[in-house]
XYZ file of C-alpha atoms in Angstrom:
576
model
C -50.774 4.714 4.785
C -53.376 5.839 7.167
C -52.144 4.790 10.833
C -54.346 2.430 12.603
C -55.036 5.023 15.296
C -56.338 7.627 12.632
C -58.623 4.836 11.210
C -60.226 4.097 14.924
C -60.601 7.922 15.593
C -62.509 8.210 12.370
C -64.864 5.353 13.011
C -65.562 6.407 16.700
C -66.291 9.923 15.506
C -68.707 8.582 12.937
C -70.330 6.599 15.558
C -70.595 9.637 17.706
C -72.175 11.518 15.116
C -74.576 8.693 14.360
C -75.797 8.501 18.028
C -76.367 12.400 17.764
C -78.559 11.752 14.401
C -80.707 9.092 16.015
C -81.346 11.175 19.072
C -79.180 9.051 21.401
C -78.008 9.882 24.715
C -75.678 12.994 24.320
C -73.294 11.986 27.268
C -72.822 8.657 25.276
C -72.071 10.547 22.131
C -69.345 12.924 23.939
C -67.831 9.973 25.364
C -67.003 8.536 21.819
C -66.053 11.752 20.602
C -63.587 12.143 23.518
C -62.365 8.559 23.238
C -61.896 9.133 19.498
C -59.528 12.065 20.047
C -57.788 10.161 22.688
C -56.956 7.073 20.345
C -56.039 9.505 17.542
C -53.448 11.321 19.882
C -52.060 8.054 21.436
C -48.381 7.505 20.313
C -48.465 3.917 20.387
C -50.252 1.739 17.686
C -53.561 0.812 19.150
C -53.918 -2.300 16.686
C -51.472 -3.986 18.758
C -53.123 -3.492 22.040
C -55.654 -5.949 23.827
C -58.869 -4.900 25.718
C -56.683 -4.093 28.807
C -54.088 -2.186 27.108
C -56.635 -0.091 25.239
C -58.269 0.794 28.715
C -55.041 2.572 29.811
C -55.843 5.204 27.359
C -57.793 8.035 29.182
C -61.488 8.076 28.155
C -61.609 4.395 26.683
C -63.588 2.424 28.738
C -64.429 -1.463 28.366
C -67.155 -1.139 25.904
C -65.164 1.071 23.406
C -61.980 -0.985 23.865
C -63.982 -4.308 22.847
C -65.222 -2.274 19.877
C -61.659 -1.456 18.857
C -60.785 -4.989 19.286
C -63.501 -6.349 17.078
C -62.694 -3.830 14.597
C -59.020 -5.044 14.035
C -60.204 -8.489 14.299
C -63.287 -8.458 11.806
C -62.887 -5.152 10.011
C -66.168 -4.155 11.215
C -67.700 -2.951 14.357
C -71.385 -4.645 14.543
C -73.112 -1.928 16.228
C -71.710 0.958 14.108
C -72.908 -0.980 10.814
C -76.394 -1.400 12.613
C -76.553 2.044 13.357
C -75.435 3.019 9.958
C -78.179 1.111 8.346
C -80.756 3.346 10.156
C -79.455 6.291 8.613
C -79.987 7.203 4.864
C -77.062 7.484 2.801
C -78.279 11.217 2.096
C -78.272 12.245 5.669
C -74.847 11.016 6.200
C -73.602 13.409 3.207
C -75.745 16.233 4.691
C -73.832 16.028 8.271
C -70.597 16.980 5.986
C -71.831 20.372 5.536
C -69.946 22.766 7.981
C -72.660 24.628 10.174
C -75.540 22.140 9.558
C -75.014 19.539 12.337
C -76.501 15.905 12.614
C -79.948 16.732 14.202
C -80.977 19.541 11.742
C -79.617 17.149 8.900
C -82.230 14.643 10.337
C -84.795 17.198 10.536
C -84.589 18.211 6.911
C -84.574 14.635 5.902
C -87.571 13.538 7.767
C -89.711 16.555 7.249
C -88.948 17.617 3.643
C -87.234 14.593 2.609
C -84.115 16.238 1.429
C -81.232 13.655 1.021
C -78.491 15.598 -0.902
C -76.582 19.031 -0.763
C -77.839 20.165 -3.928
C -81.404 19.573 -2.856
C -80.879 21.411 0.548
C -79.565 24.428 -1.189
C -82.678 24.575 -3.453
C -84.837 24.166 -0.671
C -83.269 27.051 1.105
C -83.696 29.324 -1.887
C -87.347 28.478 -2.252
C -87.593 29.185 1.446
C -89.020 25.729 2.220
C -87.142 25.506 5.506
C -88.942 28.324 7.182
C -91.717 26.219 8.376
C -89.215 23.640 10.374
C -88.744 24.383 14.170
C -85.173 25.948 14.865
C -84.728 27.126 11.123
C -84.912 30.835 10.391
C -83.173 33.211 7.934
C -79.905 33.389 10.231
C -79.881 29.304 10.046
C -80.287 29.198 6.290
C -77.625 31.919 5.864
C -75.298 29.974 7.737
C -76.244 26.575 6.041
C -75.582 28.300 2.490
C -72.160 29.518 3.813
C -71.282 26.102 5.049
C -72.292 24.668 1.471
C -69.975 27.331 -0.297
C -67.088 26.650 2.177
C -67.416 22.855 1.221
C -67.475 23.678 -2.385
C -64.534 26.128 -2.219
C -62.624 23.168 -0.416
C -63.143 21.070 -3.363
C -60.491 18.587 -3.857
C -57.954 20.236 -1.856
C -56.474 18.475 1.262
C -55.151 19.800 4.603
C -51.400 20.956 4.788
C -50.619 18.084 7.288
C -52.280 15.283 5.484
C -50.207 16.224 2.131
C -46.936 16.772 4.204
C -47.559 12.957 5.883
C -47.967 11.548 2.431
C -45.317 13.400 0.471
C -42.738 12.610 3.325
C -43.626 9.000 3.269
C -43.122 8.927 -0.652
C -40.045 10.803 -0.608
C -38.571 8.397 1.996
C -39.328 5.490 0.092
C -38.071 6.714 -3.429
C -34.999 7.834 -1.744
C -34.017 4.353 -1.048
C -33.760 3.607 -4.705
C -30.538 3.137 -6.119
C -29.371 5.908 -8.462
C -31.388 8.302 -6.463
C -29.297 11.388 -5.927
C -32.016 13.801 -4.636
C -35.556 13.673 -3.888
C -37.859 16.318 -2.510
C -41.361 17.564 -2.602
C -42.048 20.985 -4.291
C -45.233 22.824 -5.414
C -47.524 24.607 -2.832
C -46.570 21.860 -0.385
C -42.961 23.258 -0.380
C -44.546 26.649 -0.040
C -46.406 25.526 2.912
C -49.818 26.786 1.509
C -52.803 26.013 4.034
C -54.504 23.402 1.765
C -52.888 21.338 -1.211
C -54.337 20.572 -4.502
C -51.793 17.848 -5.159
C -48.397 16.874 -4.302
C -45.476 17.395 -6.698
C -42.209 15.169 -6.084
C -38.989 15.724 -7.811
C -36.274 13.018 -8.278
C -32.630 13.617 -9.417
C -31.465 10.656 -11.216
C -29.817 9.429 -14.404
C -32.833 7.133 -15.301
C -36.275 7.728 -14.582
C -38.046 4.195 -14.861
C -37.309 2.707 -11.685
C -38.860 5.811 -9.887
C -41.684 6.002 -12.059
C -42.529 2.092 -11.548
C -41.815 2.284 -7.831
C -44.484 5.077 -7.475
C -47.105 2.873 -8.751
C -46.293 -0.013 -6.542
C -45.927 1.618 -3.151
C -48.330 0.311 -0.517
C -50.062 3.924 -0.282
C -50.944 3.916 -4.187
C -54.599 3.404 -4.663
C -55.150 4.371 -8.408
C -52.361 4.817 -11.320
C -53.473 7.907 -13.118
C -50.808 8.103 -15.566
C -47.773 6.277 -15.970
C -44.884 7.725 -18.354
C -41.175 8.478 -18.702
C -41.198 11.952 -17.944
C -44.139 12.062 -15.315
C -46.221 9.575 -13.537
C -49.333 10.480 -11.425
C -51.238 8.312 -8.694
C -53.892 8.582 -6.303
C -53.030 7.498 -2.577
C -55.287 5.717 -0.335
C -55.945 8.953 1.311
C -57.328 10.614 -1.905
C -54.264 12.665 -2.795
C -53.014 13.119 -6.152
C -49.066 12.787 -6.536
C -47.198 13.925 -9.618
C -43.602 12.539 -9.901
C -41.125 13.895 -12.115
C -37.384 12.715 -12.678
C -34.789 15.407 -13.833
C -30.994 14.827 -14.499
C -28.680 15.595 -11.415
C -27.275 18.539 -13.308
C -30.707 20.097 -13.577
C -31.822 19.731 -9.881
C -31.517 23.207 -8.904
C -33.558 24.512 -11.897
C -36.207 21.836 -11.680
C -36.849 22.635 -8.063
C -37.120 26.433 -8.695
C -39.621 25.703 -11.441
C -41.891 23.117 -9.829
C -41.945 24.796 -6.648
C -43.279 28.010 -7.993
C -45.744 29.717 -7.327
C -46.873 30.428 -11.266
C -46.977 34.236 -10.440
C -43.372 34.091 -8.877
C -42.030 31.953 -11.697
C -43.355 34.504 -14.245
C -41.529 37.171 -12.627
C -38.168 35.259 -12.644
C -38.682 34.207 -16.350
C -39.076 37.984 -17.095
C -35.754 38.997 -15.241
C -34.161 36.283 -17.261
C -35.412 37.765 -20.679
C -34.272 41.063 -19.768
C -30.853 39.611 -19.141
C -30.687 37.950 -22.569
C -31.451 34.299 -20.938
C -34.051 31.770 -20.810
C -35.336 29.953 -17.725
C -36.855 26.668 -17.623
C -37.136 23.484 -15.482
C -33.754 22.298 -17.253
C -31.799 25.163 -16.439
C -30.983 28.833 -17.095
C -29.781 29.135 -20.841
C -28.225 31.958 -22.879
C -30.784 32.836 -25.549
C -28.026 33.305 -28.063
C -26.101 30.289 -28.583
C -28.060 28.155 -25.828
C -25.345 27.507 -23.266
C -26.429 26.600 -19.965
C -25.184 29.180 -17.467
C -26.898 27.911 -14.069
C -28.947 24.720 -13.164
C -27.488 22.703 -10.367
C -28.621 24.528 -7.516
C -31.487 26.971 -6.456
C -28.763 29.417 -5.139
C -27.099 29.298 -8.521
C -30.124 30.095 -10.546
C -31.073 32.821 -8.418
C -27.657 34.286 -8.062
C -27.392 34.241 -12.004
C -30.566 36.459 -12.088
C -29.332 39.031 -9.528
C -31.237 37.689 -6.584
C -30.374 36.125 -3.311
C -32.002 32.734 -2.698
C -35.587 33.265 -1.884
C -37.196 30.954 0.813
C -39.900 28.974 -0.910
C -42.464 30.284 1.670
C -42.075 33.834 0.259
C -42.410 32.861 -3.452
C -45.879 34.150 -4.303
C -45.168 37.299 -5.964
C -46.226 39.520 -2.887
C -42.812 41.770 -3.034
C -40.292 39.081 -2.667
C -38.604 39.875 -5.992
C -38.377 43.515 -5.397
C -36.899 42.902 -2.009
C -34.458 40.517 -3.040
C -33.303 42.949 -5.670
C -33.001 45.583 -2.946
C -31.185 43.337 -0.705
C -34.099 43.519 1.878
C -35.540 39.960 2.040
C -36.415 39.180 5.581
C -34.433 36.523 7.328
C -37.617 34.649 8.232
C -38.220 32.786 11.550
C -37.507 28.961 11.622
C -38.477 26.032 13.615
C -34.949 26.355 15.243
C -35.470 29.811 16.417
C -38.457 28.897 18.813
C -37.396 28.550 22.281
C -40.845 27.444 23.739
C -44.441 26.672 23.328
C -46.858 29.151 24.724
C -50.207 27.396 24.483
C -50.766 23.697 25.539
C -53.466 21.698 27.106
C -53.338 18.574 29.540
C -55.787 16.084 30.734
C -56.945 18.471 33.448
C -59.473 19.860 30.685
C -59.552 18.434 27.148
C -55.938 17.432 26.611
C -55.118 13.769 26.624
C -51.855 13.497 28.328
C -51.065 14.518 31.927
C -48.934 17.310 32.707
C -45.689 15.381 33.496
C -45.864 13.592 29.892
C -46.489 16.784 28.211
C -43.696 18.506 30.176
C -41.254 15.757 29.197
C -42.309 15.627 25.515
C -41.478 19.544 25.485
C -38.081 19.124 27.096
C -37.255 16.661 24.424
C -37.794 19.080 21.919
C -34.877 21.200 23.515
C -37.206 24.028 24.468
C -35.783 26.682 27.050
C -39.462 27.232 28.393
C -42.789 25.902 27.933
C -46.477 27.068 29.051
C -49.190 25.005 30.236
C -52.644 27.057 29.576
C -55.661 24.576 30.392
C -58.892 25.807 29.701
C -60.815 28.319 32.346
C -64.166 27.783 33.823
C -66.578 29.537 31.403
C -65.860 26.772 28.890
C -68.277 24.817 31.103
C -67.639 21.217 29.744
C -64.194 21.476 30.900
C -65.242 21.745 34.646
C -62.443 23.802 35.524
C -62.474 25.279 39.182
C -59.948 27.495 41.282
C -59.045 24.581 43.395
C -57.811 22.516 40.309
C -55.716 25.213 38.649
C -54.262 26.133 41.727
C -53.316 22.631 42.384
C -51.839 22.435 38.711
C -49.812 25.512 39.569
C -48.250 23.935 42.555
C -47.437 20.856 40.466
C -46.094 23.088 37.693
C -43.726 24.762 40.211
C -42.436 21.544 41.488
C -41.452 20.337 38.011
C -40.007 23.787 36.882
C -36.289 23.220 35.726
C -36.173 19.521 36.325
C -36.448 18.569 32.804
C -33.053 19.611 31.090
C -33.367 22.928 32.990
C -36.360 23.669 30.917
C -38.352 26.784 32.677
C -42.374 26.329 33.120
C -44.707 28.765 32.905
C -48.253 28.134 34.383
C -51.020 29.872 32.451
C -54.634 29.408 31.326
C -56.402 29.610 28.150
C -59.384 32.177 28.972
C -62.764 32.551 27.132
C -63.754 35.925 25.649
C -67.372 36.518 26.542
C -69.549 38.401 24.261
C -68.962 41.661 26.255
C -65.374 41.240 26.022
C -64.762 39.971 29.699
C -62.942 36.812 30.821
C -63.370 34.036 33.142
C -61.530 35.231 36.303
C -61.326 38.351 37.947
C -58.085 40.727 38.153
C -56.819 39.535 41.511
C -56.928 35.831 40.210
C -55.391 36.425 36.928
C -52.518 38.107 38.634
C -51.092 34.672 39.603
C -50.656 33.424 36.112
C -47.260 33.646 34.366
C -49.311 33.980 30.844
C -52.792 34.318 29.931
C -54.133 33.466 26.552
C -57.516 34.551 25.485
C -59.737 33.163 22.876
C -63.221 33.275 21.535
C -64.964 30.033 21.818
C -68.612 30.759 21.185
C -71.034 33.512 20.038
C -69.325 33.435 16.892
C -72.037 35.145 14.863
C -72.307 38.325 16.813
C -72.006 41.433 14.345
C -68.919 43.035 13.073
C -68.856 45.858 15.387
C -69.897 43.908 18.517
C -67.132 41.455 17.845
C -64.408 43.972 17.139
C -65.292 45.673 20.480
C -65.270 42.309 22.113
C -61.697 41.297 20.980
C -60.432 44.866 21.510
C -61.625 44.895 24.950
C -59.896 41.728 25.606
C -56.604 43.212 24.365
C -56.903 45.954 26.624
C -57.096 43.604 29.635
C -53.528 44.035 31.395
C -53.541 40.447 32.387
C -54.105 39.087 28.803
C -50.876 38.272 26.916
C -52.110 36.624 23.676
C -55.053 36.287 21.549
C -55.551 32.881 20.594
C -56.569 31.595 17.332
C -57.612 35.230 16.457
C -60.189 34.733 13.904
C -61.480 31.267 15.312
C -61.578 29.690 11.673
C -61.607 26.113 10.957
C -60.305 25.552 7.614
C -62.863 24.380 5.269
C -65.416 24.159 8.131
C -66.004 27.461 9.754
C -65.285 31.029 8.648
C -63.514 33.362 10.592
C -65.520 35.781 12.787
C -66.687 39.194 11.203
C -64.563 41.845 12.933
C -62.701 44.861 11.840
C -59.117 43.033 12.152
C -57.207 46.264 11.179
C -58.607 47.654 14.548
C -57.949 44.486 16.340
C -54.316 44.337 15.136
C -53.571 48.163 16.003
C -55.091 47.171 19.453
C -52.669 44.381 19.750
C -49.665 46.823 18.931
C -50.935 49.565 21.305
C -51.508 47.471 24.183
C -48.578 44.829 23.947
C -50.926 41.820 23.328
C -49.278 39.111 20.775
C -51.428 37.527 18.042
C -51.400 33.690 18.010
C -50.421 31.782 14.995
C -52.038 28.636 16.079
C -50.302 25.666 14.145
C -53.147 23.361 14.377
C -53.595 21.917 10.852
C -57.516 22.616 10.952
C -56.935 26.092 12.131
C -53.688 27.828 10.792
C -55.077 31.020 12.491
C -53.857 33.554 11.756
C -53.394 32.908 8.234
C -50.562 34.293 6.039
C -52.585 37.435 4.679
C -53.642 38.409 8.011
C -50.181 37.951 9.468
C -49.094 40.272 6.829
C -51.723 43.022 7.728
C -51.288 42.671 11.427
C -47.194 42.871 11.124
C -47.706 46.361 9.196
C -49.569 47.387 12.335
C -46.475 46.723 14.404
C -48.160 43.759 16.276
C -46.268 40.904 17.721
C -46.824 37.058 17.432
C -46.625 34.012 19.288
C -46.408 30.442 17.159
C -47.841 28.177 19.504
C -49.460 24.404 19.036
C -52.467 24.661 21.216
C -51.411 20.923 21.738
C -53.794 18.671 23.160
C -51.584 15.521 23.016
C -47.948 14.571 22.859
C -48.197 14.348 19.044
C -49.589 17.782 18.572
C -46.222 19.435 19.687
C -44.707 18.664 16.408
C -47.548 20.724 14.652
C -45.175 23.687 15.196
C -43.768 23.119 11.688
C -46.967 24.349 10.342
C -47.193 27.354 12.476
C -43.809 28.269 11.251
C -44.775 27.812 7.746
C -47.611 30.291 8.188
C -45.063 32.869 10.034
C -42.776 32.710 7.187
C -45.394 33.113 4.489
C -46.496 36.484 6.672
C -42.673 37.346 6.237
C -42.098 37.288 10.156
C -38.676 37.404 11.551
C -37.373 36.029 14.985
C -37.909 39.684 16.142
C -41.659 39.409 15.345
C -42.231 36.356 17.385
C -42.160 36.370 21.318
C -41.308 32.768 21.669
C -38.193 33.042 19.835
C -36.932 35.526 22.644
C -34.867 34.586 25.670
C -36.964 33.970 28.883
C -35.997 37.328 30.603
C -37.162 39.322 27.590
C -40.406 37.335 27.446
C -41.251 37.739 31.116
C -40.851 41.679 30.397
C -43.381 41.330 27.594
C -45.766 39.447 29.705
C -45.627 41.931 32.371
C -47.662 44.000 29.634
C -46.495 47.407 31.413
C -47.362 46.284 34.821
C -44.676 47.075 37.311
C -42.650 44.064 38.405
C -43.643 42.280 41.495
């Protein structure tokens, strides 16, 4: 089920977009955006709060609080309904195109009467936008790229959305009498960055109770197929879920088969054939005589094929079979290996929680250390100053070691300017324990300039981590054009780590880039870029990407003991 907080977040974000489309006050639109993020990241259920309780959430004033209460009382917000009515449905469709934006969507509707994605694509190809103010060849190319991104995403959903739905369903089905095992499989188990549908597997003697239960869940919006061997539904979030029930003695074979990938399964079935065996979702059988020789566990199946158990995140036929046969599979990094988070934000800039609460939540996760890295002053909307960051440093120092003896690192997230410079001068940067540097603007500079820009940042002796290195937003914004091999080589040469940003809409670096960077000898930091208490749990998605990139704890700097980490962060500078 969708959390009430998420419902309100979507509603307020929509209203912010509607304000922008209609040419309303930009400050008001930003206020609703900020309130949307604050409510979405608030740990308590906002549907149970009154106006006074809602106003205690940072960024939520009386007017917004009253609208939230109205929504839960009536199911609608009058002013949002009225504003929606002023905007043609076609324009609301247009603003879903990455790179277009609300004002340009309104412009093409009013001036050219375009009200669909297809009409817009046709108009660009016919060069009809050229006469509109603010539209040129580059704008057209960006919009066409945004349309392509949207079409590529198709029906695929973010990893985090699929995970939430899958874990709810697994929990519900696991409670049913007769369930011996229940788990999700497929591309979700392999931690792909987007998911087409969710595969759920149950081990039980009878299938009917589970097939019936899936169709009756509160989160089920539509029953696509209801059978004895397979039932498919669509959830209220639009996610298709396929349920299969296997006998308990076939559980291992079923999990291996339905986890995939297709290419990996072809390789394992080929090995089986060479051994005089046949592999299916029911087990591993002798070709002659049909005797079953393995099926109860994945370990058993892989072992009979002459392979070690292969982590699901590696099952993409990218060399894992060969490595397994040679006994060279990596011991991939796990969430339990992580000793601390190296990129997080507080309400000093665009985070939703104060420093003390973020530190306490990190300590509850059992971290040995934790870095606070609020934005630097060149990201102007955050209004950072020297005085503010220094005052925060004093507070960080006062809290150091007081929560389960967790050590605190005071850092910052710097902005990499178009020329590769960053916010503060060297003498000021010297005072930070860790500096993350990220591209936050000017995404469209040419490939050579972008490469030079990031490499220069790597060469800065004070920069320790390149944050969300490609800047991509999955399904919304492509990564920057840069010679990534040159960037990765520069990171390895200068002792600058590459971030694996665990935010579900980023997952940046992605797995293929991680594999390339690893081949250059680069090190990595798996960090959450947390802007709220809830975001700290996103670490699992970053770990999934790290595993898919074949990383071990040795490759990831925030698995290291604090002393070794501090030596790395000195980046060749002499100890103070």
